[in-house]
Coordinates of C-alpha atoms in Angstrom, one line a residue:
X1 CA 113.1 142.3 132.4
X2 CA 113.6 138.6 133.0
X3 CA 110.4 138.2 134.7
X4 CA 108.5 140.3 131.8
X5 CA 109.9 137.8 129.6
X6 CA 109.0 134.9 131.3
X7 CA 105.2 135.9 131.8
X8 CA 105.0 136.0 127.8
X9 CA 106.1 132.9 127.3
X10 CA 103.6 131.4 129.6
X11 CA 100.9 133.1 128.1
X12 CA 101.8 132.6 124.2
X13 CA 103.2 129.2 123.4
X14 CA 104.6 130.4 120.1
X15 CA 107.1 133.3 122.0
X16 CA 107.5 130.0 124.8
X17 CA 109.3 128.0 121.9
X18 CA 111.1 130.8 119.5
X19 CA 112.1 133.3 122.1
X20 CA 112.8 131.8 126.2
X21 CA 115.9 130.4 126.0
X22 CA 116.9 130.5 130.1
X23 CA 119.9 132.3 128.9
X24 CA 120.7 133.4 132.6
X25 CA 119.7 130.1 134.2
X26 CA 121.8 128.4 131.8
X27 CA 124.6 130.7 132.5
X28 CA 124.3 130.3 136.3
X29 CA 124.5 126.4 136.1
X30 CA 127.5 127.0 133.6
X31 CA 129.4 128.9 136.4
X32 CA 128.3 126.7 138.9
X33 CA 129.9 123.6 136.6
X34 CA 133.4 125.7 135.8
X35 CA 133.6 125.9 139.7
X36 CA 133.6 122.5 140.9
X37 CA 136.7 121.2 142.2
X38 CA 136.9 117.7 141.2
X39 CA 139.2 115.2 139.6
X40 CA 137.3 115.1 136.3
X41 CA 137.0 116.8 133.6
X42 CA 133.7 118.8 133.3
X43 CA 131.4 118.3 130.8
X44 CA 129.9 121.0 129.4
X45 CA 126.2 121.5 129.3
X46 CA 124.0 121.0 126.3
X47 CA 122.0 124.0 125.1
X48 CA 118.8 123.5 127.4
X49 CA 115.5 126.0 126.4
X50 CA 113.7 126.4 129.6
X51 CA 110.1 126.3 128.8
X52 CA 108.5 125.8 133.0
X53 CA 105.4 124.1 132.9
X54 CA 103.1 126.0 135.8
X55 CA 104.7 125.7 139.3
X56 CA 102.1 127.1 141.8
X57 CA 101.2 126.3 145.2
X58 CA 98.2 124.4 143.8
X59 CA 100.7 121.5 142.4
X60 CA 102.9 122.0 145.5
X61 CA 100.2 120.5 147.0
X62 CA 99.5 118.1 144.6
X63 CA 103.0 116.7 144.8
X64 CA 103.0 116.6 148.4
X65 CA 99.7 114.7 148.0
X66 CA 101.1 111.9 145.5
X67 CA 104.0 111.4 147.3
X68 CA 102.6 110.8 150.2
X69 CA 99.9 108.5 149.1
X70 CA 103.0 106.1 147.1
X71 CA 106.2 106.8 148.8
X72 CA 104.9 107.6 152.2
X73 CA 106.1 110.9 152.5
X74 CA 105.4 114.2 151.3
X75 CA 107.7 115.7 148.9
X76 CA 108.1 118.4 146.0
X77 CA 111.8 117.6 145.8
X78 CA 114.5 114.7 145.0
X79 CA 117.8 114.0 145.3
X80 CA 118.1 111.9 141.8
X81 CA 119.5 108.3 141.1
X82 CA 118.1 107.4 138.2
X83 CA 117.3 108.8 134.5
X84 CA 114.0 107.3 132.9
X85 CA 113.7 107.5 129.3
X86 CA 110.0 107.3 127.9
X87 CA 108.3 108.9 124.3
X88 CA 105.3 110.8 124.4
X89 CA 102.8 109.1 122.0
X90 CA 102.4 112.5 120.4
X91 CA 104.1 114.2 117.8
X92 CA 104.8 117.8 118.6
X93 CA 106.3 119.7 121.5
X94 CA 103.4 122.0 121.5
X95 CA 100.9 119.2 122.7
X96 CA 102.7 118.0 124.8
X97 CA 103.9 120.8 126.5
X98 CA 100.5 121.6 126.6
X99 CA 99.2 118.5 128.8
X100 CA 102.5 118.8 131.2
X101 CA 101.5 122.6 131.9
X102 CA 98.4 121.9 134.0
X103 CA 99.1 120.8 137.9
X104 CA 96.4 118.5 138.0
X105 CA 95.8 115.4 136.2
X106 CA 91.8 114.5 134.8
X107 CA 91.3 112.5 138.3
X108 CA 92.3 115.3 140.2
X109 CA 95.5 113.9 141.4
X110 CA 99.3 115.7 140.4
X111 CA 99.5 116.3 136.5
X112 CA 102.0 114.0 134.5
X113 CA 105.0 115.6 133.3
X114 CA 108.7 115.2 133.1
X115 CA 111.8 117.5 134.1
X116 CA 112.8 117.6 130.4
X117 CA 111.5 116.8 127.1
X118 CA 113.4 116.7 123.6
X119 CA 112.1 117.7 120.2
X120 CA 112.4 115.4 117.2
X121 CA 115.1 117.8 115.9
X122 CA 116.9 117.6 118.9
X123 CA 116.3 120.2 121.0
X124 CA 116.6 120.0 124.9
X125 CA 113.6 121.6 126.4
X126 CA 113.8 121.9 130.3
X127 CA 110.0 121.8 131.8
X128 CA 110.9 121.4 135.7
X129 CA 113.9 121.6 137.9
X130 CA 115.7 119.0 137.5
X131 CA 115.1 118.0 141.5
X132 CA 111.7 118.9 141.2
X133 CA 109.4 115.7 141.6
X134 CA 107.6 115.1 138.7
X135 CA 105.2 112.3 137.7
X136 CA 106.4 109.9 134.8
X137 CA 107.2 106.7 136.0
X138 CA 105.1 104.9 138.9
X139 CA 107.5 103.9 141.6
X140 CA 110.7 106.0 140.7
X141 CA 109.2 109.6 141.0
X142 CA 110.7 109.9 144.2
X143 CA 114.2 109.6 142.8
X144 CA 114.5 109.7 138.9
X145 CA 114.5 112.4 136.6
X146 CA 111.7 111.9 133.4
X147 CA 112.8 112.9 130.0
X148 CA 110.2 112.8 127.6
X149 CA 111.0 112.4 123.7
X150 CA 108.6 113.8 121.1
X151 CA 107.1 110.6 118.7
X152 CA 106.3 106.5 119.5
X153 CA 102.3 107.4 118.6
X154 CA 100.4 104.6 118.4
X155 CA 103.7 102.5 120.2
X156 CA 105.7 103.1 117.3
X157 CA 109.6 102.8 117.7
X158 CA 110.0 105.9 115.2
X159 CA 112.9 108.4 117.8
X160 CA 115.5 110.1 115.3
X161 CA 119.3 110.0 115.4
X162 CA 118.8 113.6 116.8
X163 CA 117.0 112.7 120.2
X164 CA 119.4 109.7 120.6
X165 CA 122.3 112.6 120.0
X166 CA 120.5 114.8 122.4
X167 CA 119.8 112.2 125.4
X168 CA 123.3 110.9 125.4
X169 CA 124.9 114.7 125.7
X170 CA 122.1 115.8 128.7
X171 CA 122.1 112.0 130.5
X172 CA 126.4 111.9 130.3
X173 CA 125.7 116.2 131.3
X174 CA 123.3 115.0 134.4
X175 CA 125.4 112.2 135.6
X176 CA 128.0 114.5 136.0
X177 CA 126.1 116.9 138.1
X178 CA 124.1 114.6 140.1
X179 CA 126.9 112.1 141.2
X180 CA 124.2 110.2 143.0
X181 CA 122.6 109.0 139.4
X182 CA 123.4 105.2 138.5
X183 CA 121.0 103.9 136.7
X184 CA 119.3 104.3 133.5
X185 CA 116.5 102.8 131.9
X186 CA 112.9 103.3 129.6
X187 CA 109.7 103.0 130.8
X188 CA 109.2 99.5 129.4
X189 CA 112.3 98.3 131.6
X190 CA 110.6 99.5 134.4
X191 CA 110.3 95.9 136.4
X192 CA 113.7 94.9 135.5
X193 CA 115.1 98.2 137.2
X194 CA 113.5 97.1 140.5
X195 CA 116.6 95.1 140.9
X196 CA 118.3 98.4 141.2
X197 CA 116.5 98.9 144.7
X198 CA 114.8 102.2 144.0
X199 CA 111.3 100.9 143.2
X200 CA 109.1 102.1 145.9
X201 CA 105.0 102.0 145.3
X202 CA 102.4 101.8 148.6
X203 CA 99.4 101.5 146.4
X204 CA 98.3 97.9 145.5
X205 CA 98.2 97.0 142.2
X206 CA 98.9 100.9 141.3
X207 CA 101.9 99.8 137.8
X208 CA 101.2 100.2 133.9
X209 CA 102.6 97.9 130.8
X210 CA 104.5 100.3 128.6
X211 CA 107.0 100.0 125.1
X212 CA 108.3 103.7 125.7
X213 CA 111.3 104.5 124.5
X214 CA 111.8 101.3 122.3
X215 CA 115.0 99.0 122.5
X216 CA 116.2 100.8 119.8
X217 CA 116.4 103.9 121.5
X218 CA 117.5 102.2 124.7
X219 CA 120.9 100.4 123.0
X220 CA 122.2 103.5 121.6
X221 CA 121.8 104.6 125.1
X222 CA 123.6 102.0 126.6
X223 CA 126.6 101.4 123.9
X224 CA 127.5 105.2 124.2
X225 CA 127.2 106.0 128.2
X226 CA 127.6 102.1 130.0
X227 CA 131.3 103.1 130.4
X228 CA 130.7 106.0 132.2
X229 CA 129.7 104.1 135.0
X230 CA 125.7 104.3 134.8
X231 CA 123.8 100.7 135.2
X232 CA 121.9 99.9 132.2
X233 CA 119.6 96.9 131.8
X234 CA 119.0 94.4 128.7
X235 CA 116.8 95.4 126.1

């Protein structure tokens, strides 16, 4: 039944978004979070739609390809360390679900995409396992998990009060989880967070100027999760 339900939202984007909600996978990770043993408390998950962009063995390949082309090794997997926080530049989830799906990108190289990406109302969509490597930010890839907020067209600083809401549940939810995450930063803080150690790139001149997610965006960040113990960097 499960996998019946997941071929029809693959094939029809309008059941994708009103009717896969990952109900079991969400359930799963909730047992798997009421069974750690630790000495904190443990947060509870945010409601997460899982809406997988196309896994085959054609962008297994592709991954393994990138990463060993600008980290030297091939991977489809990482063990995260970082959250990086970019916009889209478009101004539904549809589209840009839509260019994630593919595995390959125009050149022929691994697609762009992110693990998640949130709506402008809020909502947590889930695209790729969270250790999955995906490409959206050139030197971190092999460490840091993407998520991708719907708006900034045209490099406009226009996030809402709901995606701030929704990145500060699922980054303080992911830190949790993945006790190896310490840093967080957007896309335009991406030369300051080399200090952090995790920049990696083998490609000459292979980097990109970029404004995503806006300091805006990046201060609510920062004034609502620096004391949990995640490195931020100045806007």
């Amino acid at each position: 039944m499960r996998e019946n339900r997941l071929a029809v939202c693959i094939l029809s984007l309008s059941l994708l978004f009103t009717g896969c909600h990952g109900q079991a996978g969400d359930a799963a990770m909730a047992s798997d979070d009421t069974n750690r043993q630790d000495n904190t408390t443990a947060i509870e998950a945010p409601a997460i739609v899982d809406t997988p962009i196309l896994q085959n063995e054609y962008r297994t390949q592709l991954q393994r390809e990138y990463s060993l082309r600008h980290y030297g090794e091939a991977m489809t997997e990482i063990v995260p360390q970082a959250v990086v926080v970019h916009w889209t530049g478009a101004s539904t989830v549809e589209s840009t679900y839509h260019w994630f799906y593919k595995p390959n990108y125009s050149d022929g190289t691994l697609n762009v995409a992110s693990q998640f990406l949130v709506g402008r109302d809020g909502t947590i969509y889930r695209l790729a396992p969270e250790t999955s490597l995906c490409r959206h930010a050139i030197g971190y890839n092999w460490c840091a998990i993407g998520i991708e907020n719907v708006g900034g067209s045209g490099d406009t600083e226009n996030l809402t009060e709901a995606q701030l809401e929704a990145n500060i549940r699922l980054i303080r939810y992911l830190h949790q989880k993945y006790p190896t995450i310490g840093y967080v930063f957007g896309h335009y803080q991406q030369v300051a967070a080399r200090a952090s150690g995790l920049y990696r790139e083998n490609v000459p001149g292979y980097h990109s100027i970029k404004a995503d997610p806006g300091q805006w965006f990046m201060r609510g960040l920062r004034e609502n999760l620096s004391q949990e113990g995640i490195v931020f960097y100045p806007e």
